Amino acid sequence: MKVRKAVIPVAGLGTRFLPATKAIPKEMLTIVDRPTIQYIVEEVVSSGIDQIIFVTSEGKSAIENHFDYDFHLDCVLKEKNKRNLCEELDSISNLIDIVSVRQKKPLGLGHAIWTARHVVGNEPFMVLLGDDLVLAETPCAKQMLDLFDELQEPIVAVQRVSKEQTHQYGIVEGEEIDRERTHMVKRMVEKPAPGTTDSDMAIIGRYILTPEIFDLLGRTTPGHGGEIQLTDALLALKNLRSMYAYEFEGTRYDAGDKLGYLKAILAYGMRHEKLGSDLKEHIKELAAGL
Ligand code: G1P
């Protein structure tokens, strides 16, 4: 089956980024010239998916508005003869079909995904977490979708992290298979205490899931941090069918973390068509003064 839908949970409070996120959704913080969430949506679009399901919460309407058509703004810009801007805004509102569902209580990532079950229905789907930006030649989502076309089994994106960092991630213990960058998942654990796993394969916020996950999520009890964890339901899914961990090609930035966010701004800024060369020049000057 083909993956047509992507669930993007955007209901989180963004506490790691306070005070910046007190009145603004963290997904709307800007990287160079667009909000972080737009990079995720563009990744989905360029990977060939047809529909996005945002799982939102109170105070997140700026995200939906960003991808909507703004009649008033359009009129004002047209009056001022700002055709290029009009076209750019128009293309954002026409990027892809977007549906929103509300997560009414902050019960965890697993619960957020479960909230989208009626809109996803009985088909495989992708999940992308807004904090994880991946700069890659081929979009990370597309790399995974190509693999899913072949395997037709759930896939989680992983990257190697240091032993000191494993407690910050869902960790996968896997077995190599005869396919580059791909492992068969044996066990997974959400944010393991230091020293409790030998694996350094951390789950990054890209998943392709099959619809059995919804029943499993509905039965998952609170886990790490008292929240309903997607990783716990994934472990149950792995007991029903094969599951693969895929080491994607590209560089991942944790845009939900202050340092990760700064690194993302530099990386995306340096690649920017109009600003890149001036920014690189400035970075050289700064480095020379260190
Ligand atoms: C979530 C997942 C975790 C994963 C991480 C990747 O955790 O629960 O398994 O490794 O995203 O960014 P969070 O960062 O939301 O605590």
mmCIF file of C-alpha atoms and ligand atoms in Angstrom:
data_model
loop_
_atom_site.group_PDB
_atom_site.id
_atom_site.type_symbol
_atom_site.label_atom_id
_atom_site.label_comp_id
_atom_site.label_asym_id
_atom_site.label_seq_id
_atom_site.Cartn_x
_atom_site.Cartn_y
_atom_site.Cartn_z
ATOM 1 C CA MET A 1 0.000 0.000 0.000
ATOM 2 C CA LYS A 2 1.044 3.568 -0.577
ATOM 3 C CA VAL A 3 1.442 6.077 2.254
ATOM 4 C CA ARG A 4 -0.862 9.039 1.573
ATOM 5 C CA LYS A 5 -1.154 10.733 4.954
ATOM 6 C CA ALA A 6 1.231 12.297 7.464
ATOM 7 C CA VAL A 7 0.428 13.035 11.084
ATOM 8 C CA ILE A 8 2.324 15.952 12.606
ATOM 9 C CA PRO A 9 1.776 16.401 16.345
ATOM 10 C CA VAL A 10 1.988 20.088 17.259
ATOM 11 C CA ALA A 11 0.190 20.063 20.599
ATOM 12 C CA GLY A 12 3.285 20.235 22.848
ATOM 13 C CA LEU A 13 3.776 23.139 25.229
ATOM 14 C CA GLY A 14 7.334 23.957 24.155
ATOM 15 C CA THR A 15 8.594 24.264 27.732
ATOM 16 C CA ARG A 16 12.215 23.650 26.612
ATOM 17 C CA PHE A 17 12.013 26.960 24.768
ATOM 18 C CA LEU A 18 10.414 29.255 27.324
ATOM 19 C CA PRO A 19 10.124 32.216 27.506
ATOM 20 C CA ALA A 20 10.164 32.441 23.668
ATOM 21 C CA THR A 21 7.216 30.045 23.456
ATOM 22 C CA LYS A 22 5.023 31.650 26.112
ATOM 23 C CA ALA A 23 2.684 33.239 23.554
ATOM 24 C CA ILE A 24 3.943 31.680 20.299
ATOM 25 C CA PRO A 25 3.811 27.990 19.352
ATOM 26 C CA LYS A 26 7.356 26.615 19.225
ATOM 27 C CA GLU A 27 6.601 25.358 15.706
ATOM 28 C CA MET A 28 6.271 29.002 14.612
ATOM 29 C CA LEU A 29 9.788 30.028 15.672
ATOM 30 C CA THR A 30 11.638 31.189 12.588
ATOM 31 C CA ILE A 31 14.570 29.503 10.918
ATOM 32 C CA VAL A 32 15.993 32.041 8.448
ATOM 33 C CA ASP A 33 12.789 33.097 6.663
ATOM 34 C CA ARG A 34 10.087 30.589 7.591
ATOM 35 C CA PRO A 35 8.711 28.890 10.675
ATOM 36 C CA THR A 36 10.186 25.491 11.570
ATOM 37 C CA ILE A 37 6.869 23.774 10.851
ATOM 38 C CA GLN A 38 7.022 24.943 7.236
ATOM 39 C CA TYR A 39 10.233 22.963 6.696
ATOM 40 C CA ILE A 40 8.450 19.842 7.959
ATOM 41 C CA VAL A 41 5.419 20.483 5.744
ATOM 42 C CA GLU A 42 7.683 21.095 2.741
ATOM 43 C CA GLU A 43 9.479 17.808 3.434
ATOM 44 C CA VAL A 44 6.111 16.017 3.425
ATOM 45 C CA VAL A 45 5.021 17.714 0.206
ATOM 46 C CA SER A 46 8.268 16.997 -1.631
ATOM 47 C CA SER A 47 8.037 13.360 -0.554
ATOM 48 C CA GLY A 48 4.742 12.899 -2.396
ATOM 49 C CA ILE A 49 2.267 12.643 0.508
ATOM 50 C CA ASP A 50 -1.266 13.959 -0.140
ATOM 51 C CA GLN A 51 -2.611 15.022 3.240
ATOM 52 C CA ILE A 52 -1.320 16.335 6.569
ATOM 53 C CA ILE A 53 -3.114 15.846 9.863
ATOM 54 C CA PHE A 54 -2.015 18.314 12.521
ATOM 55 C CA VAL A 55 -2.699 17.225 16.088
ATOM 56 C CA THR A 56 -3.124 20.583 17.793
ATOM 57 C CA SER A 57 -4.098 21.981 21.176
ATOM 58 C CA GLU A 58 -5.241 25.274 22.614
ATOM 59 C CA GLY A 59 -3.118 28.244 21.555
ATOM 60 C CA LYS A 60 -1.814 26.676 18.353
ATOM 61 C CA SER A 61 -4.089 28.361 15.814
ATOM 62 C CA ALA A 62 -1.142 30.368 14.405
ATOM 63 C CA ILE A 63 0.046 27.116 12.787
ATOM 64 C CA GLU A 64 -3.244 26.520 10.996
ATOM 65 C CA ASN A 65 -3.439 30.200 10.022
ATOM 66 C CA HIS A 66 0.062 30.089 8.550
ATOM 67 C CA PHE A 67 -1.022 27.488 5.982
ATOM 68 C CA ASP A 68 -4.402 29.100 5.340
ATOM 69 C CA TYR A 69 -5.385 31.746 2.800
ATOM 70 C CA ASP A 70 -5.549 35.232 4.349
ATOM 71 C CA PHE A 71 -8.084 37.210 2.337
ATOM 72 C CA HIS A 72 -7.397 40.532 4.077
ATOM 73 C CA LEU A 73 -3.604 40.302 3.727
ATOM 74 C CA ASP A 74 -3.986 39.256 0.090
ATOM 75 C CA CYS A 75 -6.133 42.360 -0.665
ATOM 76 C CA VAL A 76 -3.710 44.701 1.081
ATOM 77 C CA LEU A 77 -0.678 43.268 -0.737
ATOM 78 C CA LYS A 78 -2.464 43.435 -4.095
ATOM 79 C CA GLU A 79 -3.418 47.065 -3.478
ATOM 80 C CA LYS A 80 0.236 47.807 -2.792
ATOM 81 C CA ASN A 81 1.180 45.918 -5.951
ATOM 82 C CA LYS A 82 3.293 43.380 -4.077
ATOM 83 C CA ARG A 83 2.649 40.566 -6.558
ATOM 84 C CA ASN A 84 5.660 38.411 -5.606
ATOM 85 C CA LEU A 85 4.702 38.333 -1.965
ATOM 86 C CA CYS A 86 1.113 37.473 -2.885
ATOM 87 C CA GLU A 87 2.328 34.578 -4.988
ATOM 88 C CA GLU A 88 4.593 33.289 -2.232
ATOM 89 C CA LEU A 89 1.806 33.406 0.361
ATOM 90 C CA ASP A 90 -0.583 31.825 -2.084
ATOM 91 C CA SER A 91 1.794 28.932 -2.706
ATOM 92 C CA ILE A 92 2.076 28.283 1.057
ATOM 93 C CA SER A 93 -1.692 28.083 1.420
ATOM 94 C CA ASN A 94 -1.877 25.688 -1.551
ATOM 95 C CA LEU A 95 0.965 23.416 -0.479
ATOM 96 C CA ILE A 96 -1.146 20.457 0.597
ATOM 97 C CA ASP A 97 -4.516 19.421 2.009
ATOM 98 C CA ILE A 98 -4.427 19.988 5.796
ATOM 99 C CA VAL A 99 -6.795 18.624 8.443
ATOM 100 C CA SER A 100 -6.577 19.370 12.174
ATOM 101 C CA VAL A 101 -7.635 17.339 15.170
ATOM 102 C CA ARG A 102 -7.423 18.439 18.785
ATOM 103 C CA GLN A 103 -5.598 16.618 21.537
ATOM 104 C CA LYS A 104 -7.697 17.692 24.478
ATOM 105 C CA LYS A 105 -5.296 16.646 27.237
ATOM 106 C CA PRO A 106 -1.478 16.603 27.222
ATOM 107 C CA LEU A 107 -1.200 12.843 27.766
ATOM 108 C CA GLY A 108 1.884 12.237 25.637
ATOM 109 C CA LEU A 109 3.085 11.631 22.081
ATOM 110 C CA GLY A 110 1.368 8.239 21.858
ATOM 111 C CA HIS A 111 -1.948 9.774 22.836
ATOM 112 C CA ALA A 112 -1.463 12.590 20.291
ATOM 113 C CA ILE A 113 -1.018 10.062 17.474
ATOM 114 C CA TRP A 114 -4.030 8.055 18.701
ATOM 115 C CA THR A 115 -6.112 11.244 18.459
ATOM 116 C CA ALA A 116 -5.646 11.169 14.664
ATOM 117 C CA ARG A 117 -6.994 7.596 14.256
ATOM 118 C CA HIS A 118 -10.346 8.486 12.646
ATOM 119 C CA VAL A 119 -8.758 10.739 10.057
ATOM 120 C CA VAL A 120 -5.998 8.266 9.182
ATOM 121 C CA GLY A 121 -8.315 5.248 8.984
ATOM 122 C CA ASN A 122 -7.135 1.806 7.993
ATOM 123 C CA GLU A 123 -3.980 2.592 6.027
ATOM 124 C CA PRO A 124 -0.249 3.064 6.614
ATOM 125 C CA PHE A 125 0.782 6.603 7.498
ATOM 126 C CA MET A 126 3.797 8.690 8.336
ATOM 127 C CA VAL A 127 4.520 10.583 11.555
ATOM 128 C CA LEU A 128 6.878 13.567 11.620
ATOM 129 C CA LEU A 129 7.872 15.382 14.802
ATOM 130 C CA GLY A 130 8.252 19.129 14.409
ATOM 131 C CA ASP A 131 11.388 19.421 16.546
ATOM 132 C CA ASP A 132 13.435 17.242 14.242
ATOM 133 C CA LEU A 133 14.617 19.000 11.097
ATOM 134 C CA VAL A 134 16.627 16.930 8.647
ATOM 135 C CA LEU A 135 18.791 18.552 5.979
ATOM 136 C CA ALA A 136 19.300 15.993 3.241
ATOM 137 C CA GLU A 137 19.759 15.645 -0.509
ATOM 138 C CA THR A 138 16.714 13.356 -0.653
ATOM 139 C CA PRO A 139 14.135 14.341 1.982
ATOM 140 C CA CYS A 140 14.270 11.984 4.963
ATOM 141 C CA ALA A 141 10.552 11.202 4.561
ATOM 142 C CA LYS A 142 11.111 10.265 0.911
ATOM 143 C CA GLN A 143 14.007 7.955 1.800
ATOM 144 C CA MET A 144 11.718 6.155 4.251
ATOM 145 C CA LEU A 145 8.764 6.020 1.865
ATOM 146 C CA ASP A 146 10.978 4.393 -0.782
ATOM 147 C CA LEU A 147 12.013 1.776 1.770
ATOM 148 C CA PHE A 148 8.392 1.234 2.798
ATOM 149 C CA ASP A 149 7.431 0.669 -0.850
ATOM 150 C CA GLU A 150 9.757 -2.344 -0.752
ATOM 151 C CA LEU A 151 9.209 -3.676 2.764
ATOM 152 C CA GLN A 152 5.563 -2.786 3.540
ATOM 153 C CA GLU A 153 6.377 -2.920 7.259
ATOM 154 C CA PRO A 154 6.690 -0.196 9.928
ATOM 155 C CA ILE A 155 9.910 1.842 9.857
ATOM 156 C CA VAL A 156 11.463 4.195 12.415
ATOM 157 C CA ALA A 157 14.210 6.660 11.524
ATOM 158 C CA VAL A 158 17.316 6.367 13.693
ATOM 159 C CA GLN A 159 20.675 8.031 14.141
ATOM 160 C CA ARG A 160 23.686 7.106 16.253
ATOM 161 C CA VAL A 161 24.133 9.146 19.430
ATOM 162 C CA SER A 162 26.769 9.103 22.155
ATOM 163 C CA LYS A 163 26.270 6.914 25.249
ATOM 164 C CA GLU A 164 25.752 10.096 27.293
ATOM 165 C CA GLN A 165 22.754 11.025 25.143
ATOM 166 C CA THR A 166 20.820 7.758 24.985
ATOM 167 C CA HIS A 167 18.634 8.705 27.967
ATOM 168 C CA GLN A 168 17.176 11.594 25.920
ATOM 169 C CA TYR A 169 15.720 9.384 23.178
ATOM 170 C CA GLY A 170 13.744 6.307 22.330
ATOM 171 C CA ILE A 171 16.477 3.711 21.787
ATOM 172 C CA VAL A 172 16.281 0.815 19.336
ATOM 173 C CA GLU A 173 18.158 -2.439 19.711
ATOM 174 C CA GLY A 174 18.385 -4.044 16.300
ATOM 175 C CA GLU A 175 19.976 -6.655 14.133
ATOM 176 C CA GLU A 176 21.735 -5.901 10.856
ATOM 177 C CA ILE A 177 20.016 -7.167 7.733
ATOM 178 C CA ASP A 178 21.287 -7.481 4.197
ATOM 179 C CA ARG A 179 20.334 -3.963 3.256
ATOM 180 C CA GLU A 180 22.340 -0.799 3.694
ATOM 181 C CA ARG A 181 21.443 1.440 6.672
ATOM 182 C CA THR A 182 18.604 -0.882 7.708
ATOM 183 C CA HIS A 183 18.173 -2.950 10.880
ATOM 184 C CA MET A 184 15.491 -5.341 12.066
ATOM 185 C CA VAL A 185 14.116 -3.982 15.368
ATOM 186 C CA LYS A 186 14.503 -6.388 18.288
ATOM 187 C CA ARG A 187 13.682 -4.176 21.259
ATOM 188 C CA MET A 188 13.002 -0.540 21.932
ATOM 189 C CA VAL A 189 12.832 1.506 25.078
ATOM 190 C CA GLU A 190 11.853 5.118 25.715
ATOM 191 C CA LYS A 191 14.578 7.205 27.379
ATOM 192 C CA PRO A 192 16.485 4.327 29.018
ATOM 193 C CA ALA A 193 18.375 5.038 32.240
ATOM 194 C CA PRO A 194 22.137 5.365 31.569
ATOM 195 C CA GLY A 195 23.866 2.011 31.338
ATOM 196 C CA THR A 196 20.701 -0.016 30.682
ATOM 197 C CA THR A 197 21.204 -0.471 26.929
ATOM 198 C CA ASP A 198 24.231 -1.175 24.749
ATOM 199 C CA SER A 199 22.606 0.341 21.705
ATOM 200 C CA ASP A 200 23.371 3.838 20.443
ATOM 201 C CA MET A 201 20.572 3.942 17.855
ATOM 202 C CA ALA A 202 18.220 6.786 18.759
ATOM 203 C CA ILE A 203 14.777 7.267 17.263
ATOM 204 C CA ILE A 204 14.499 10.548 15.365
ATOM 205 C CA GLY A 205 11.091 12.040 14.716
ATOM 206 C CA ARG A 206 10.143 10.210 11.505
ATOM 207 C CA TYR A 207 8.066 7.036 11.516
ATOM 208 C CA ILE A 208 6.045 5.034 9.004
ATOM 209 C CA LEU A 209 3.363 3.144 10.882
ATOM 210 C CA THR A 210 0.662 0.661 10.046
ATOM 211 C CA PRO A 211 -2.880 1.152 11.368
ATOM 212 C CA GLU A 212 -2.687 -1.628 14.023
ATOM 213 C CA ILE A 213 -0.783 0.974 16.043
ATOM 214 C CA PHE A 214 -4.051 2.732 16.948
ATOM 215 C CA ASP A 215 -5.516 -0.233 18.865
ATOM 216 C CA LEU A 216 -2.184 -0.724 20.577
ATOM 217 C CA LEU A 217 -1.988 2.959 21.522
ATOM 218 C CA GLY A 218 -5.523 2.759 22.915
ATOM 219 C CA ARG A 219 -4.305 0.000 25.240
ATOM 220 C CA THR A 220 -0.944 1.544 26.162
ATOM 221 C CA THR A 221 -0.648 2.594 29.801
ATOM 222 C CA PRO A 222 1.382 5.643 30.860
ATOM 223 C CA GLY A 223 5.124 4.999 30.643
ATOM 224 C CA HIS A 224 8.178 7.251 30.876
ATOM 225 C CA GLY A 225 7.282 10.606 32.456
ATOM 226 C CA GLY A 226 3.735 9.378 33.190
ATOM 227 C CA GLU A 227 2.838 9.860 29.482
ATOM 228 C CA ILE A 228 1.416 7.490 26.874
ATOM 229 C CA GLN A 229 4.541 6.798 24.869
ATOM 230 C CA LEU A 230 4.581 6.026 21.153
ATOM 231 C CA THR A 231 7.715 3.934 21.722
ATOM 232 C CA ASP A 232 5.834 1.570 24.086
ATOM 233 C CA ALA A 233 3.104 0.969 21.491
ATOM 234 C CA LEU A 234 5.790 0.485 18.814
ATOM 235 C CA LEU A 235 7.304 -2.301 20.864
ATOM 236 C CA ALA A 236 3.884 -3.989 20.942
ATOM 237 C CA LEU A 237 3.555 -3.461 17.162
ATOM 238 C CA LYS A 238 6.961 -5.080 16.669
ATOM 239 C CA ASN A 239 5.579 -8.198 18.335
ATOM 240 C CA LEU A 240 2.823 -8.347 15.670
ATOM 241 C CA ARG A 241 4.912 -7.749 12.566
ATOM 242 C CA SER A 242 8.473 -7.032 11.442
ATOM 243 C CA MET A 243 9.705 -3.531 12.110
ATOM 244 C CA TYR A 244 12.740 -1.806 10.692
ATOM 245 C CA ALA A 245 15.077 0.946 11.894
ATOM 246 C CA TYR A 246 16.530 3.047 9.111
ATOM 247 C CA GLU A 247 19.672 5.185 9.427
ATOM 248 C CA PHE A 248 18.674 8.045 7.135
ATOM 249 C CA GLU A 249 21.112 10.055 5.033
ATOM 250 C CA GLY A 250 21.321 13.679 6.133
ATOM 251 C CA THR A 251 21.921 15.871 9.164
ATOM 252 C CA ARG A 252 19.320 16.179 11.878
ATOM 253 C CA TYR A 253 18.835 19.324 13.966
ATOM 254 C CA ASP A 254 16.895 19.336 17.208
ATOM 255 C CA ALA A 255 15.049 22.606 16.663
ATOM 256 C CA GLY A 256 13.240 22.198 19.996
ATOM 257 C CA ASP A 257 16.499 22.713 21.862
ATOM 258 C CA LYS A 258 18.113 26.139 22.130
ATOM 259 C CA LEU A 259 21.561 25.110 20.861
ATOM 260 C CA GLY A 260 20.084 22.781 18.230
ATOM 261 C CA TYR A 261 17.911 25.642 17.033
ATOM 262 C CA LEU A 262 20.893 27.983 16.667
ATOM 263 C CA LYS A 263 22.806 25.317 14.743
ATOM 264 C CA ALA A 264 19.799 24.844 12.449
ATOM 265 C CA ILE A 265 19.617 28.572 11.739
ATOM 266 C CA LEU A 266 23.288 28.575 10.719
ATOM 267 C CA ALA A 267 23.007 25.414 8.614
ATOM 268 C CA TYR A 268 19.869 26.534 6.780
ATOM 269 C CA GLY A 269 21.139 30.123 6.538
ATOM 270 C CA MET A 270 24.415 29.030 4.936
ATOM 271 C CA ARG A 271 22.462 27.111 2.300
ATOM 272 C CA HIS A 272 20.083 29.976 1.599
ATOM 273 C CA GLU A 273 20.140 31.099 -2.026
ATOM 274 C CA LYS A 274 20.323 34.841 -1.332
ATOM 275 C CA LEU A 275 21.786 35.062 2.188
ATOM 276 C CA GLY A 276 24.170 32.086 2.234
ATOM 277 C CA SER A 277 27.397 33.632 0.954
ATOM 278 C CA ASP A 278 27.142 36.774 3.120
ATOM 279 C CA LEU A 279 26.381 34.678 6.182
ATOM 280 C CA LYS A 280 29.375 32.414 5.536
ATOM 281 C CA GLU A 281 31.571 35.497 5.213
ATOM 282 C CA HIS A 282 30.275 36.796 8.544
ATOM 283 C CA ILE A 283 30.860 33.443 10.258
ATOM 284 C CA LYS A 284 34.474 33.508 9.033
ATOM 285 C CA GLU A 285 34.913 36.998 10.491
ATOM 286 C CA LEU A 286 33.444 35.900 13.804
ATOM 287 C CA ALA A 287 35.647 32.783 13.901
ATOM 288 C CA ALA A 288 38.742 34.879 13.188
ATOM 289 C CA GLY A 289 37.946 36.983 16.260
ATOM 290 C CA LEU A 290 37.640 33.977 18.616
HETATM 291 C C1 G1P B 1 10.189 11.858 21.195
HETATM 292 C C2 G1P B 1 10.083 10.335 21.236
HETATM 293 C C3 G1P B 1 11.479 9.713 21.337
HETATM 294 C C4 G1P B 1 12.357 10.202 20.200
HETATM 295 C C5 G1P B 1 12.379 11.752 20.163
HETATM 296 C C6 G1P B 1 13.094 12.237 18.911
HETATM 297 O O1 G1P B 1 10.677 12.293 22.438
HETATM 298 O O2 G1P B 1 9.287 9.950 22.331
HETATM 299 O O3 G1P B 1 11.381 8.307 21.288
HETATM 300 O O4 G1P B 1 13.667 9.692 20.352
HETATM 301 O O5 G1P B 1 11.054 12.291 20.144
HETATM 302 O O6 G1P B 1 13.159 13.618 18.847
HETATM 303 P P1 G1P B 1 10.608 13.857 22.898
HETATM 304 O O7 G1P B 1 11.812 14.514 22.301
HETATM 305 O O8 G1P B 1 9.337 14.400 22.393
HETATM 306 O O9 G1P B 1 10.686 13.812 24.403
#
